[in-house]
Coordinates of C-alpha atoms in Angstrom, one line a residue:
Chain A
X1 CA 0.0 0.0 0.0
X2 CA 1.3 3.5 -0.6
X3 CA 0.7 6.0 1.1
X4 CA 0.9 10.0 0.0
X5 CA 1.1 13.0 2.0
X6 CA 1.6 16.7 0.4
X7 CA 2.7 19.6 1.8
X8 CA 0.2 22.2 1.8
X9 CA 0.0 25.5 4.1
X10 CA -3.5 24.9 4.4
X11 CA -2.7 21.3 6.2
X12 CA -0.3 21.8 9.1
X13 CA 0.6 18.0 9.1
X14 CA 0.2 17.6 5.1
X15 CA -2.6 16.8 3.3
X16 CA -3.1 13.1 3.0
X17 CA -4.1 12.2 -0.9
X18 CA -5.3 9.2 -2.4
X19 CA -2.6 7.4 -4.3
X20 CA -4.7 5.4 -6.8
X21 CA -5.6 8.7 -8.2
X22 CA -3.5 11.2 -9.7
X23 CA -2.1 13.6 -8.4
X24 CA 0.1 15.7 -10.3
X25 CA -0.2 17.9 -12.4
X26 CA 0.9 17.1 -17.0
X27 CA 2.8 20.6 -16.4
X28 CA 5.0 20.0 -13.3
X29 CA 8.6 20.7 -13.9
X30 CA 9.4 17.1 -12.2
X31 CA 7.6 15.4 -14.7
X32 CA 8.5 17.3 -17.9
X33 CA 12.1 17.8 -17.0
X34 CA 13.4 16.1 -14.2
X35 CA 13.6 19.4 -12.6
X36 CA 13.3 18.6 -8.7
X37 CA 15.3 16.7 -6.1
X38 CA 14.3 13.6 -3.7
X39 CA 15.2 12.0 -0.9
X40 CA 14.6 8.4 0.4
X41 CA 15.0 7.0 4.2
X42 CA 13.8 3.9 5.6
X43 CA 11.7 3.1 8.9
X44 CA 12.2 -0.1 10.5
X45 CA 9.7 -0.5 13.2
X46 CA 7.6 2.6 12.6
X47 CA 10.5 4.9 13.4
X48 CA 11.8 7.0 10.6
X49 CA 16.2 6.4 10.4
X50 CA 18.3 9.2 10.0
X51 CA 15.6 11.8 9.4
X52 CA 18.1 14.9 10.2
X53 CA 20.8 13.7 7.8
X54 CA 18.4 13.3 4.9
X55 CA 17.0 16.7 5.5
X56 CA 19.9 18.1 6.0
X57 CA 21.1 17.0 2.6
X58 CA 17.3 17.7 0.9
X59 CA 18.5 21.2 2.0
X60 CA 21.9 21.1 0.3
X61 CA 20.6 19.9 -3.0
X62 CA 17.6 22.6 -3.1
X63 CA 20.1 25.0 -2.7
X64 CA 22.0 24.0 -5.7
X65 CA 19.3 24.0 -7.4
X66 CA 17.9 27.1 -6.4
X67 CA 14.3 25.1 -5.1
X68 CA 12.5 27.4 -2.3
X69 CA 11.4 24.0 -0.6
X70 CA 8.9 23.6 2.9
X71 CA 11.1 23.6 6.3
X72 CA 12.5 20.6 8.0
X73 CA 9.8 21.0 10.3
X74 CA 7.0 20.4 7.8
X75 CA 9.0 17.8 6.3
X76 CA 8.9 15.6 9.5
X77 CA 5.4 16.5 10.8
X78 CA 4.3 15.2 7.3
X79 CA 6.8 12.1 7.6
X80 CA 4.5 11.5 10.8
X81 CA 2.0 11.5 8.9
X82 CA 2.9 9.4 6.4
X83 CA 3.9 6.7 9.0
X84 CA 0.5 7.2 10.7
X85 CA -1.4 6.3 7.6
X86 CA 0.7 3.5 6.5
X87 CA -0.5 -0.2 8.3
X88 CA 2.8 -1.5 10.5
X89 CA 5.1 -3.0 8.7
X90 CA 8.5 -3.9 9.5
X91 CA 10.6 -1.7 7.2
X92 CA 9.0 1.5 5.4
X93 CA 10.6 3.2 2.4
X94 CA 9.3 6.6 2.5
X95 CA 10.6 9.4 -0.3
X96 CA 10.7 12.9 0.2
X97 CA 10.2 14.5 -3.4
X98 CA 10.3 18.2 -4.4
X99 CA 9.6 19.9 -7.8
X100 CA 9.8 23.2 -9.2
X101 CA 6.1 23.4 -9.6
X102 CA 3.9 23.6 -12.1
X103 CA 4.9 25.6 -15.3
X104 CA 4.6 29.3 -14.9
X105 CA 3.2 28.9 -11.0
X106 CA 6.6 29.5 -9.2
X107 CA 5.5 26.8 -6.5
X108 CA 7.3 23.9 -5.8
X109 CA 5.5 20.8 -5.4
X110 CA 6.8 18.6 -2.7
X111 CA 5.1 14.8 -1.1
X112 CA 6.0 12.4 0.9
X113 CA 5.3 9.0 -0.6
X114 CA 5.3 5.9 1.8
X115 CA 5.4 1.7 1.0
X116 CA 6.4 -1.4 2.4
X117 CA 9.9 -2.2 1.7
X118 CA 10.2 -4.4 -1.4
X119 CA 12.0 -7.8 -1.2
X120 CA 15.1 -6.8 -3.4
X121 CA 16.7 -5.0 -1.1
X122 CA 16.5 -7.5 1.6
X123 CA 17.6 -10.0 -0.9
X124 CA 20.6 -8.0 -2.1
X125 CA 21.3 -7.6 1.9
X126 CA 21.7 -11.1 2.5
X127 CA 22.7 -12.7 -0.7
X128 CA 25.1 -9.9 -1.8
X129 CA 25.8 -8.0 -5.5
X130 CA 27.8 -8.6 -8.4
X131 CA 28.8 -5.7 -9.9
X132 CA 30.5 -3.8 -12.9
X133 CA 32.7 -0.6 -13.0
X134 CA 31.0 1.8 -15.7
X135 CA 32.6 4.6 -16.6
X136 CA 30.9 7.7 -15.2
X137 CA 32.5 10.0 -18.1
X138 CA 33.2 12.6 -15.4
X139 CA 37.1 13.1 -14.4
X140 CA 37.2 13.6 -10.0
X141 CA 37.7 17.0 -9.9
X142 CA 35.4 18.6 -12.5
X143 CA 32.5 18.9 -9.2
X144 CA 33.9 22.2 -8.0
X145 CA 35.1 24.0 -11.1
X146 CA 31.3 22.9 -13.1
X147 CA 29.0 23.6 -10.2
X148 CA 25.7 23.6 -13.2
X149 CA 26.5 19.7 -14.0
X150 CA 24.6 18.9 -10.2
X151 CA 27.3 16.5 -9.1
X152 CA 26.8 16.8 -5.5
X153 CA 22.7 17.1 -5.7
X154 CA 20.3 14.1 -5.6
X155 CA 18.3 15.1 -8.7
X156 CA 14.9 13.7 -9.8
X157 CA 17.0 13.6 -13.2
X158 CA 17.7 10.0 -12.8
X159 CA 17.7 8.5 -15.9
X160 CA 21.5 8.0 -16.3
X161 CA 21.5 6.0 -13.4
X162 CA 18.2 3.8 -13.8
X163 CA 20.1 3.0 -17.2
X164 CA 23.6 1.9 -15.9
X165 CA 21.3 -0.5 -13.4
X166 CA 19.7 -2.1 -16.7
X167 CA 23.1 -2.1 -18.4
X168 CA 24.4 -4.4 -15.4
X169 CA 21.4 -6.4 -15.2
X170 CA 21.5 -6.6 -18.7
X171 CA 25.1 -8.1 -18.7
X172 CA 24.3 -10.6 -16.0
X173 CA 25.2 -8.3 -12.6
X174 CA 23.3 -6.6 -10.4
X175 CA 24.8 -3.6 -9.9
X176 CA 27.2 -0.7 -11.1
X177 CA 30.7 0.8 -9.3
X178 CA 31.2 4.4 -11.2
X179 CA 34.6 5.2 -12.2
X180 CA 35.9 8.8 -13.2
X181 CA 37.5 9.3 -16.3
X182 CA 41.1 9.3 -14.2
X183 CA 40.7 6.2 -13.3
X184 CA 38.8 6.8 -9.6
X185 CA 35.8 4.9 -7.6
X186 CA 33.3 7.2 -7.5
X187 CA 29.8 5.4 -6.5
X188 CA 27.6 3.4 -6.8
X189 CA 23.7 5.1 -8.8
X190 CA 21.8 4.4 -5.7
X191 CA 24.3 3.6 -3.3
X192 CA 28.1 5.0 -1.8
X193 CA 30.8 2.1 -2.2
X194 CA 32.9 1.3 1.0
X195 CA 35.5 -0.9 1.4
X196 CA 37.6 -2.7 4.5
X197 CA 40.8 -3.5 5.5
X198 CA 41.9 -5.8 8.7
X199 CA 45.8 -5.9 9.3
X200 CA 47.6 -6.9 12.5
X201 CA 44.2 -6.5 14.7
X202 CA 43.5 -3.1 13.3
X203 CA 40.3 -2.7 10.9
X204 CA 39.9 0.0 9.1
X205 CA 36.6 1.8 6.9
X206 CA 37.7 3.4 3.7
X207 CA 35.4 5.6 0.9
X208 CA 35.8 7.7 -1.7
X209 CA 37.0 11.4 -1.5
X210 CA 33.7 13.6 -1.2
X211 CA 35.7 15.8 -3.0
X212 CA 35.7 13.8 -6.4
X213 CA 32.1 14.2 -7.1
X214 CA 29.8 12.3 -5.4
X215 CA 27.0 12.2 -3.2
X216 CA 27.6 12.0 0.6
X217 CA 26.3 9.3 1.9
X218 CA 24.2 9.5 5.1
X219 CA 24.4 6.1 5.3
X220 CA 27.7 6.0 5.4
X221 CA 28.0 9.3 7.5
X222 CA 26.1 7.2 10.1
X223 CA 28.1 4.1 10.0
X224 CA 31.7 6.0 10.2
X225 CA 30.3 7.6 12.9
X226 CA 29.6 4.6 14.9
X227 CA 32.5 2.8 13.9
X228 CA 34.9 5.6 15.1
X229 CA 33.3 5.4 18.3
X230 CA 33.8 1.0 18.0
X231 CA 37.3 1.5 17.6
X232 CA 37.7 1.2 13.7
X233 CA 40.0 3.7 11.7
X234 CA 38.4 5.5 9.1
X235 CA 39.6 6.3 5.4
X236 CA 38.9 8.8 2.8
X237 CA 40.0 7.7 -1.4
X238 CA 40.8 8.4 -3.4
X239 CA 40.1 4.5 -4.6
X240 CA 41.0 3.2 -7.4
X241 CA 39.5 -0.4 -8.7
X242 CA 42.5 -2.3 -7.5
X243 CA 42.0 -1.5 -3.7
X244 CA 38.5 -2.8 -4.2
X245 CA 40.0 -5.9 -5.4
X246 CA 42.5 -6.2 -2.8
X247 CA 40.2 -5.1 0.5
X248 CA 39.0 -8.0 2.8
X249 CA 35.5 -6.7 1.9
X250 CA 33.8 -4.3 -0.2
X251 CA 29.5 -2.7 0.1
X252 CA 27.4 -0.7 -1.5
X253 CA 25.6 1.0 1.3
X254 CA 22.3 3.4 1.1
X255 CA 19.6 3.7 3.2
X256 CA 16.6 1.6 2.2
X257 CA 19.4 -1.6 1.4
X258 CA 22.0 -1.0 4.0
X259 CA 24.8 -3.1 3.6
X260 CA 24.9 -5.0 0.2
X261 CA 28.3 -6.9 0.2
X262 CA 30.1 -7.0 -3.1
X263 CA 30.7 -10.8 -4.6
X264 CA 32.5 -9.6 -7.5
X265 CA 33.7 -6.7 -9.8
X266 CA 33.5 -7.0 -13.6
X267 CA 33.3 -10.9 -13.0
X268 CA 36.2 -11.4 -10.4
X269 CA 35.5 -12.8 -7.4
X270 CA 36.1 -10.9 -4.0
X271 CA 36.2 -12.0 -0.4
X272 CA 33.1 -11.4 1.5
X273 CA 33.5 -11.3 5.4
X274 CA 30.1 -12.2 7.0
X275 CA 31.7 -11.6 10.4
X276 CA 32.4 -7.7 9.1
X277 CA 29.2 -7.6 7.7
X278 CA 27.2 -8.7 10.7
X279 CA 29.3 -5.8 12.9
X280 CA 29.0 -3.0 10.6
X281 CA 25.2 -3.6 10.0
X282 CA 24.7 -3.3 13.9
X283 CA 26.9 -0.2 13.8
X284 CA 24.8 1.0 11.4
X285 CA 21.5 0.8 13.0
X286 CA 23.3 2.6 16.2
X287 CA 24.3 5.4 14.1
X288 CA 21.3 5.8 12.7
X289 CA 18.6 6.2 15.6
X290 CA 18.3 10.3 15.4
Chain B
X1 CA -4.5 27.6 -23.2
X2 CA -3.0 24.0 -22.3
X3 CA -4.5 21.3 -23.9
X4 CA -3.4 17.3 -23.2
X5 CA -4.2 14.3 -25.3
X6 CA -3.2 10.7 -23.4
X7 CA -2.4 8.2 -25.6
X8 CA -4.4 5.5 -24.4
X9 CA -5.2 2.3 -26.6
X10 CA -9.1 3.2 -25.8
X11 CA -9.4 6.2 -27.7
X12 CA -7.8 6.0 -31.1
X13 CA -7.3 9.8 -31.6
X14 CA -6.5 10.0 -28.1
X15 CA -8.0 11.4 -25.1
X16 CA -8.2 14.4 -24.1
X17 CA -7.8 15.7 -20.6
X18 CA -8.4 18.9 -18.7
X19 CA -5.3 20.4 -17.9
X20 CA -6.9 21.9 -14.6
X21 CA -6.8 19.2 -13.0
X22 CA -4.3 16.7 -11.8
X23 CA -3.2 13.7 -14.5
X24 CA 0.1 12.4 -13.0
X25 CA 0.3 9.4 -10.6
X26 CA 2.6 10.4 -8.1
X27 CA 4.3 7.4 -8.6
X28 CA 4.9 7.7 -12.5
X29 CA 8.7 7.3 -13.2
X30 CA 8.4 10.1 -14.7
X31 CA 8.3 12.3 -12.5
X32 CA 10.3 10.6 -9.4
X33 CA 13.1 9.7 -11.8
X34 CA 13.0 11.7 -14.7
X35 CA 12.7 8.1 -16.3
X36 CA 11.5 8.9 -20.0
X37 CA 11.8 10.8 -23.3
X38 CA 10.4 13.8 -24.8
X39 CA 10.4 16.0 -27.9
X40 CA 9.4 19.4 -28.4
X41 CA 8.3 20.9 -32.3
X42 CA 6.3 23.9 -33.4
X43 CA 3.3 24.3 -34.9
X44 CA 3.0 27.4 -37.6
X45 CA -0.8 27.9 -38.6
X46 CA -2.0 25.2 -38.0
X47 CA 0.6 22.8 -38.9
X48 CA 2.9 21.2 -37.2
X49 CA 6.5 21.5 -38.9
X50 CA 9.2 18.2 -39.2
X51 CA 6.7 15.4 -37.7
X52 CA 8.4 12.6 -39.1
X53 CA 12.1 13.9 -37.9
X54 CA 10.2 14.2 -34.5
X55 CA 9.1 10.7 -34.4
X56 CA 12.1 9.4 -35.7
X57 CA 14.3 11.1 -33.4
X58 CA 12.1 10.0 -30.3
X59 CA 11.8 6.5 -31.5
X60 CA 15.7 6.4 -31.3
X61 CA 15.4 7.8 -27.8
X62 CA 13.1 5.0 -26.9
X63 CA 15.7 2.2 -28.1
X64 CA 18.2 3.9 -26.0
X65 CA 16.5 4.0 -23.0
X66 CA 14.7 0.7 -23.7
X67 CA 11.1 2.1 -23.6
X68 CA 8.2 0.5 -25.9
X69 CA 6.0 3.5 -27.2
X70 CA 3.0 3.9 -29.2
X71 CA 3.4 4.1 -32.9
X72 CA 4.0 6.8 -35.1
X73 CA 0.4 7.0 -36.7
X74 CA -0.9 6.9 -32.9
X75 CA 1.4 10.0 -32.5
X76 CA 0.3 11.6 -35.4
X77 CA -3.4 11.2 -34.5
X78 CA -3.0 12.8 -30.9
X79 CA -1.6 15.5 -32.5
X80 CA -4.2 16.5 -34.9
X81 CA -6.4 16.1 -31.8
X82 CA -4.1 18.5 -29.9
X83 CA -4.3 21.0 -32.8
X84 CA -7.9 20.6 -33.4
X85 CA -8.5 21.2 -29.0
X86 CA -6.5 24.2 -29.1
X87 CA -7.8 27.9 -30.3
X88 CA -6.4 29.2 -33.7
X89 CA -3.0 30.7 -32.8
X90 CA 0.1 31.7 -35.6
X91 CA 2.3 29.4 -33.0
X92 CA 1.6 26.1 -31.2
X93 CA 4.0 24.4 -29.3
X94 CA 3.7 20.9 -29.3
X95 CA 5.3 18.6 -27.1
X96 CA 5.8 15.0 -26.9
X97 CA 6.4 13.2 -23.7
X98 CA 6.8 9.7 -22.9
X99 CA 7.4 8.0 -19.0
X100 CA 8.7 4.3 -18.1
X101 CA 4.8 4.5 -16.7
X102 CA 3.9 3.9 -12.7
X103 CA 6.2 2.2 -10.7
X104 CA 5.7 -1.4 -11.3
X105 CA 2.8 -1.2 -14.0
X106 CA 4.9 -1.9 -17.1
X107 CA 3.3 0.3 -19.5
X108 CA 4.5 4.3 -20.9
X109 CA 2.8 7.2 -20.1
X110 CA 2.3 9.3 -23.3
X111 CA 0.8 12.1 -23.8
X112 CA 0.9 15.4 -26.3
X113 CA 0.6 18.7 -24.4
X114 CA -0.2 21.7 -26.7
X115 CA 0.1 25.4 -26.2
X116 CA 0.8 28.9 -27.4
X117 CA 3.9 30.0 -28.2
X118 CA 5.8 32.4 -25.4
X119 CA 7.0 35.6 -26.4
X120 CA 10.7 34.4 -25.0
X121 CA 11.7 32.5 -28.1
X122 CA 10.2 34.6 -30.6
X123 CA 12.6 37.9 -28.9
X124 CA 15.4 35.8 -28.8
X125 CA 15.3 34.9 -32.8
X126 CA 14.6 38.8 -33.4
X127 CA 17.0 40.3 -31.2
X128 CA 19.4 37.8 -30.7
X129 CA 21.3 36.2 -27.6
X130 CA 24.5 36.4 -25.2
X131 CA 25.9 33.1 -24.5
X132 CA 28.4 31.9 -22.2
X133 CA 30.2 28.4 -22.9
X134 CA 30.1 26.2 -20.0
X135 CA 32.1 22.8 -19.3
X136 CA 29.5 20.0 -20.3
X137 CA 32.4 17.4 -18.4
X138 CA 32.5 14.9 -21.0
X139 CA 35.1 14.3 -23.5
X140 CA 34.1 14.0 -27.1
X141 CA 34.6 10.7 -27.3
X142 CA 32.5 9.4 -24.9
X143 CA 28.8 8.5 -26.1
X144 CA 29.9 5.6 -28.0
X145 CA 31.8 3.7 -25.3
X146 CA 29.0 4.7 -22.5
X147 CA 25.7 4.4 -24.2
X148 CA 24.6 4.2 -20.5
X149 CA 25.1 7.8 -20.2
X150 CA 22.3 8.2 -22.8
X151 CA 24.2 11.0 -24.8
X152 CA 22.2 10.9 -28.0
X153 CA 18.6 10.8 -26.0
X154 CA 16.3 13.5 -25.4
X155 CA 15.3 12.4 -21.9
X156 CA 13.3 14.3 -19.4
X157 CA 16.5 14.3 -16.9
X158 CA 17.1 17.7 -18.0
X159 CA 18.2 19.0 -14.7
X160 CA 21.5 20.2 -15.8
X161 CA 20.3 21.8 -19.0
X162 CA 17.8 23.6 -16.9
X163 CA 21.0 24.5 -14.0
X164 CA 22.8 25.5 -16.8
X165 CA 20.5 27.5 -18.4
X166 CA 19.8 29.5 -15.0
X167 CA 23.1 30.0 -14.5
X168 CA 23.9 31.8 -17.8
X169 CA 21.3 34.2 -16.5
X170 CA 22.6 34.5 -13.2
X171 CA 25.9 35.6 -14.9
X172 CA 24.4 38.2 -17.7
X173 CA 24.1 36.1 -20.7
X174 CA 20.9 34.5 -22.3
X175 CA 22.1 30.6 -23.4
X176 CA 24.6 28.2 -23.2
X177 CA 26.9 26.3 -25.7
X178 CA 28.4 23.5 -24.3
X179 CA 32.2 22.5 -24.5
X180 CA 33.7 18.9 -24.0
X181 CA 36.3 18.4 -21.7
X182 CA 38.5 17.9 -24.7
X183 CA 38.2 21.8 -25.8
X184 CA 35.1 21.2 -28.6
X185 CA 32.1 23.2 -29.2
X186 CA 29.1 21.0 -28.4
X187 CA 25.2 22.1 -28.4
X188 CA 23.4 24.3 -26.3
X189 CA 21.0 22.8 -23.4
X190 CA 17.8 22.7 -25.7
X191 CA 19.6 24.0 -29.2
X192 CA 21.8 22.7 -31.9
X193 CA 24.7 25.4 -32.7
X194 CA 25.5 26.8 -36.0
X195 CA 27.8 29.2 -38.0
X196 CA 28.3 30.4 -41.0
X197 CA 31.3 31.4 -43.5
X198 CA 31.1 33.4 -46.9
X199 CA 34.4 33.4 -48.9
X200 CA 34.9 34.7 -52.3
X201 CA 31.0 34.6 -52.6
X202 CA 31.0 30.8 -51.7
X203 CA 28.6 30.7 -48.5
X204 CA 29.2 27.3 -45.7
X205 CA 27.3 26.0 -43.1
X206 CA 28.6 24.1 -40.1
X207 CA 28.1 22.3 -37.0
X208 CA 29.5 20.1 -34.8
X209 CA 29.6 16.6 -35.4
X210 CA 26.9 14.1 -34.0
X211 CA 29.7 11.6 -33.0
X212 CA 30.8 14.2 -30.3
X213 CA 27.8 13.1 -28.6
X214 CA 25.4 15.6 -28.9
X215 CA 21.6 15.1 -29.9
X216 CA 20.7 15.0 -33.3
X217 CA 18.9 18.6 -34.5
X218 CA 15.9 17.9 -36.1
X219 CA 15.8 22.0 -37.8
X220 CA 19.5 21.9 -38.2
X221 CA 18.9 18.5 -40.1
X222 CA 16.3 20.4 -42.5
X223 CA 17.9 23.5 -42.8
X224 CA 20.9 22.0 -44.0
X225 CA 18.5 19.8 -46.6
X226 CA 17.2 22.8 -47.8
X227 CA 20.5 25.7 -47.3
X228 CA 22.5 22.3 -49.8
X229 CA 19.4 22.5 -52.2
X230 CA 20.2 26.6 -52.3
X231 CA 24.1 26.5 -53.2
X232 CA 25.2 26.6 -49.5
X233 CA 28.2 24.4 -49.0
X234 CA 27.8 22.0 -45.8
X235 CA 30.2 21.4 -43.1
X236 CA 30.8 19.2 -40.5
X237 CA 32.4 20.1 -37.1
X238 CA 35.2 19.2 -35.0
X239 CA 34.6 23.0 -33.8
X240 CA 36.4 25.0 -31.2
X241 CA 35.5 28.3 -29.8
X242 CA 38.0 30.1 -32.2
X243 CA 35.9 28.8 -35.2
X244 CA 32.7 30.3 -33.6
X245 CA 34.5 33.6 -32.7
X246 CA 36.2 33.4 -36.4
X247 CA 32.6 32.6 -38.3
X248 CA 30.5 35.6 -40.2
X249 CA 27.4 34.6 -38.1
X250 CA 26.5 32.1 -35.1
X251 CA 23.0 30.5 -34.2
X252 CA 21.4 28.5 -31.6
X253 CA 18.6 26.6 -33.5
X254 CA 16.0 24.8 -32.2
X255 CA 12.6 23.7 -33.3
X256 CA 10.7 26.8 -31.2
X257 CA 13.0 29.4 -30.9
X258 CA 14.3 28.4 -34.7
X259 CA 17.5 30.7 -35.3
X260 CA 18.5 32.9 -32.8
X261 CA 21.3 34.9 -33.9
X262 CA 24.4 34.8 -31.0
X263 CA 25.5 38.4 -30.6
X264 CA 28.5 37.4 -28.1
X265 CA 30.3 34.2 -26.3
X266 CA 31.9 35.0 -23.3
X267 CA 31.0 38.9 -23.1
X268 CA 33.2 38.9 -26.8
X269 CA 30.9 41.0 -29.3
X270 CA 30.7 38.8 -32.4
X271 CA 29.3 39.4 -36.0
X272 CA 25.7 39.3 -36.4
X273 CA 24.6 39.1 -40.2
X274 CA 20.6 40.3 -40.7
X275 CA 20.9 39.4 -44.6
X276 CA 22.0 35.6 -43.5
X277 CA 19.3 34.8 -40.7
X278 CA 16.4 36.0 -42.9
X279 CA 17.7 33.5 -46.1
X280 CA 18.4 30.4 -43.4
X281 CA 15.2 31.2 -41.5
X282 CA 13.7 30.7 -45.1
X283 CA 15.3 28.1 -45.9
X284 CA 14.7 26.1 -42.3
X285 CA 10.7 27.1 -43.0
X286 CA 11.0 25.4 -46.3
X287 CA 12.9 22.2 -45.3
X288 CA 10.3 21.7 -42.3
X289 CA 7.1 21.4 -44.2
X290 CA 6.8 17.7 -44.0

């Protein structure tokens, strides 16, 4: 069942609007031109994860876009909502979604939409990805000298990365690593790539440079967070694919899949550590309670 | 006026919708992922121009992106409902657009939206516009070994072009050409570019070359049909910036806006030539009749 709340100024808590009907409008901007950003947390239990962080970065990518968007406050009263309306399950996916409007009405348009999680994710969890490195076509520093190319927004202009996903599927993986035209990880089109070391008792966390383009992971915000505070050493890139290859495990992490353990790049097999897994997915629920 | 037609295999000439009212699941693809295609072509009395080169081009999008659409004749019946909805004006604007559908359904959303032409585009092709080039962060070479990065589709991610867009007027100008990485001149966000030579009374068209990876122009594709039919000689890029600040004349061109003349590039005054535009924007009316 899904559930959709809008924010309105004429309902304080958002106005709750039937979802087999429609509900936007031919003309908005997020339909016509991708023009709008999103957001998308999980809630296990009833209890929305990482709420702050995911507004926080809503925030970041309306302002490079230049999206007038509803406060955080509205934002979580119509989260409430949202969770309110939907029957208990044990893990929610709910979106946050923002557009510029309707053509002409200088408005943005902004919902929450709220469904059980699907199995895929869960499956992916367990089971673990195979994925491929795709060239991104960007080189890792172009981010801060070419701020109109969006690099560190989460856009509702998605295609690119709903297309590498059916390339990979198409060629018998599940997933996609991003490279940069120099030869960097970047990430992954719905997910931040981490990687881990163990070496004479000492384990260490290690992603990409923020710096080279991508999107900062709250997921992984949360995680190095806790695992500072469990004793593990942290590490920022840059990565290049042959530290992937040589780390004593590798995940794509995001917030509605967690941990998804990588089985093998472009084909190669890679150690998996269930052990690592198991801690950093506890470490990870920690971090991510506010 | 707005007027919609759905393309919905219950209604043969489609169906029309009232554009007052909401049309859009909120879980189309659409619109939560900018997961679809689109075209854009002008209507002049009553007619709309370069139909086929429309459908063509957006069928090609739809390989790219792996989307099954109605057929052309379907097309072309929506949009003689579309014309026949709307009131008598000298300018339509006709747009094609085409979703991956609801999450999980499995079938497109297509619809033809229909309106009067705005009085930006037709300012722009009288009085001209300031450009600035921005880094597009691809090198030229790229769209044939990514197709994942979907370089020759029109896709309704159009995020960036829209950033880019807003920040050429944040900064003074009116448009944008786009540059690869590798120093070449490639389109602007929603326009093909376009200069012109005369030596020793021998007249030449030119514009960058598709294989940079840049969409296809549907106008530049007839005007050139019709300029070669006229004596013009044809080129074909690679093109820098020199080239454009070397050329007689410069032109965006685009389906709605049709030639707008470039009157600088960088804040650099450049040659405008009045005698030029009027004979292309002939020329481009005669080689879009069909």
């Amino acid at each position: 069942m899904t559930v959709l709340v809008f924010l309105d100024p004429a309902h304080e808590n958002g106005r709750v609007a039937d979802p087999a009907q429609p509900q936007l409008m031919a003309t908005d901007l997020g339909a016509t031109r991708g023009d709008g950003i999103f957001e998308s947390m999980l809630a296990v239990d009833g209890v929305a994860r990482k709420v702050g962080a995911h507004l926080d970065r809503l925030a970041k990518s309306a302002r490079t876009m230049e999206l007038d968007i509803p406060s955080a406050d509205a934002w979580r009263r119509a989260i409430a909502t949202a969770l309110a309306e939907h029957p208990p399950a044990e893990e929610i996916v709910i979106k946050l979604l923002v557009t510029r409007g309707v053509e002409g009405a200088d408005r943005p348009t902004a919902w929450v939409q709220a469904d059980a999680a699907g199995p895929v994710g869960r499956k992916q969890r367990q089971e673990g990805v195979d994925i491929l490195l795709l060239d991104r076509g960007y080189d890792s520093s172009l981010a801060e000298r070419a701020p109109w190319l969006l690099l560190g927004a989460k856009t509702l202009s998605y295609a690119v990365n709903m297309t590498a996903l059916r390339y990979a599927r198409a060629h018998g993986a599940d997933d996609v690593i991003f490279t940069s035209t120099d030869g960097l990880v970047l990430e992954g089109p719905t997910s931040t790539v981490l990687m881990a070391t163990e070496r004479d008792g000492v384990k260490t966390l290690v992603t990409p440079l923020l710096e080279n383009g991508i999107l900062p992971g709250t997921s992984q915000g949360a995680l190095f967070k806790a695992a500072a505070a469990a004793g593990w050493q942290l590490g920022y890139g840059p990565l290049q694919p042959h530290h992937l290859l040589e780390a004593d495990a590798v995940w794509l992490v995001s917030s509605i899949r967690l941990l998804a353990p990588v089985k093998s790049i472009d084909g190669t097999p890679i150690p998996v550590s269930a052990p690592m897994t198991d801690e950093l997915m506890k470490l990870l629920a920690e971090g991510s309670q506010d």
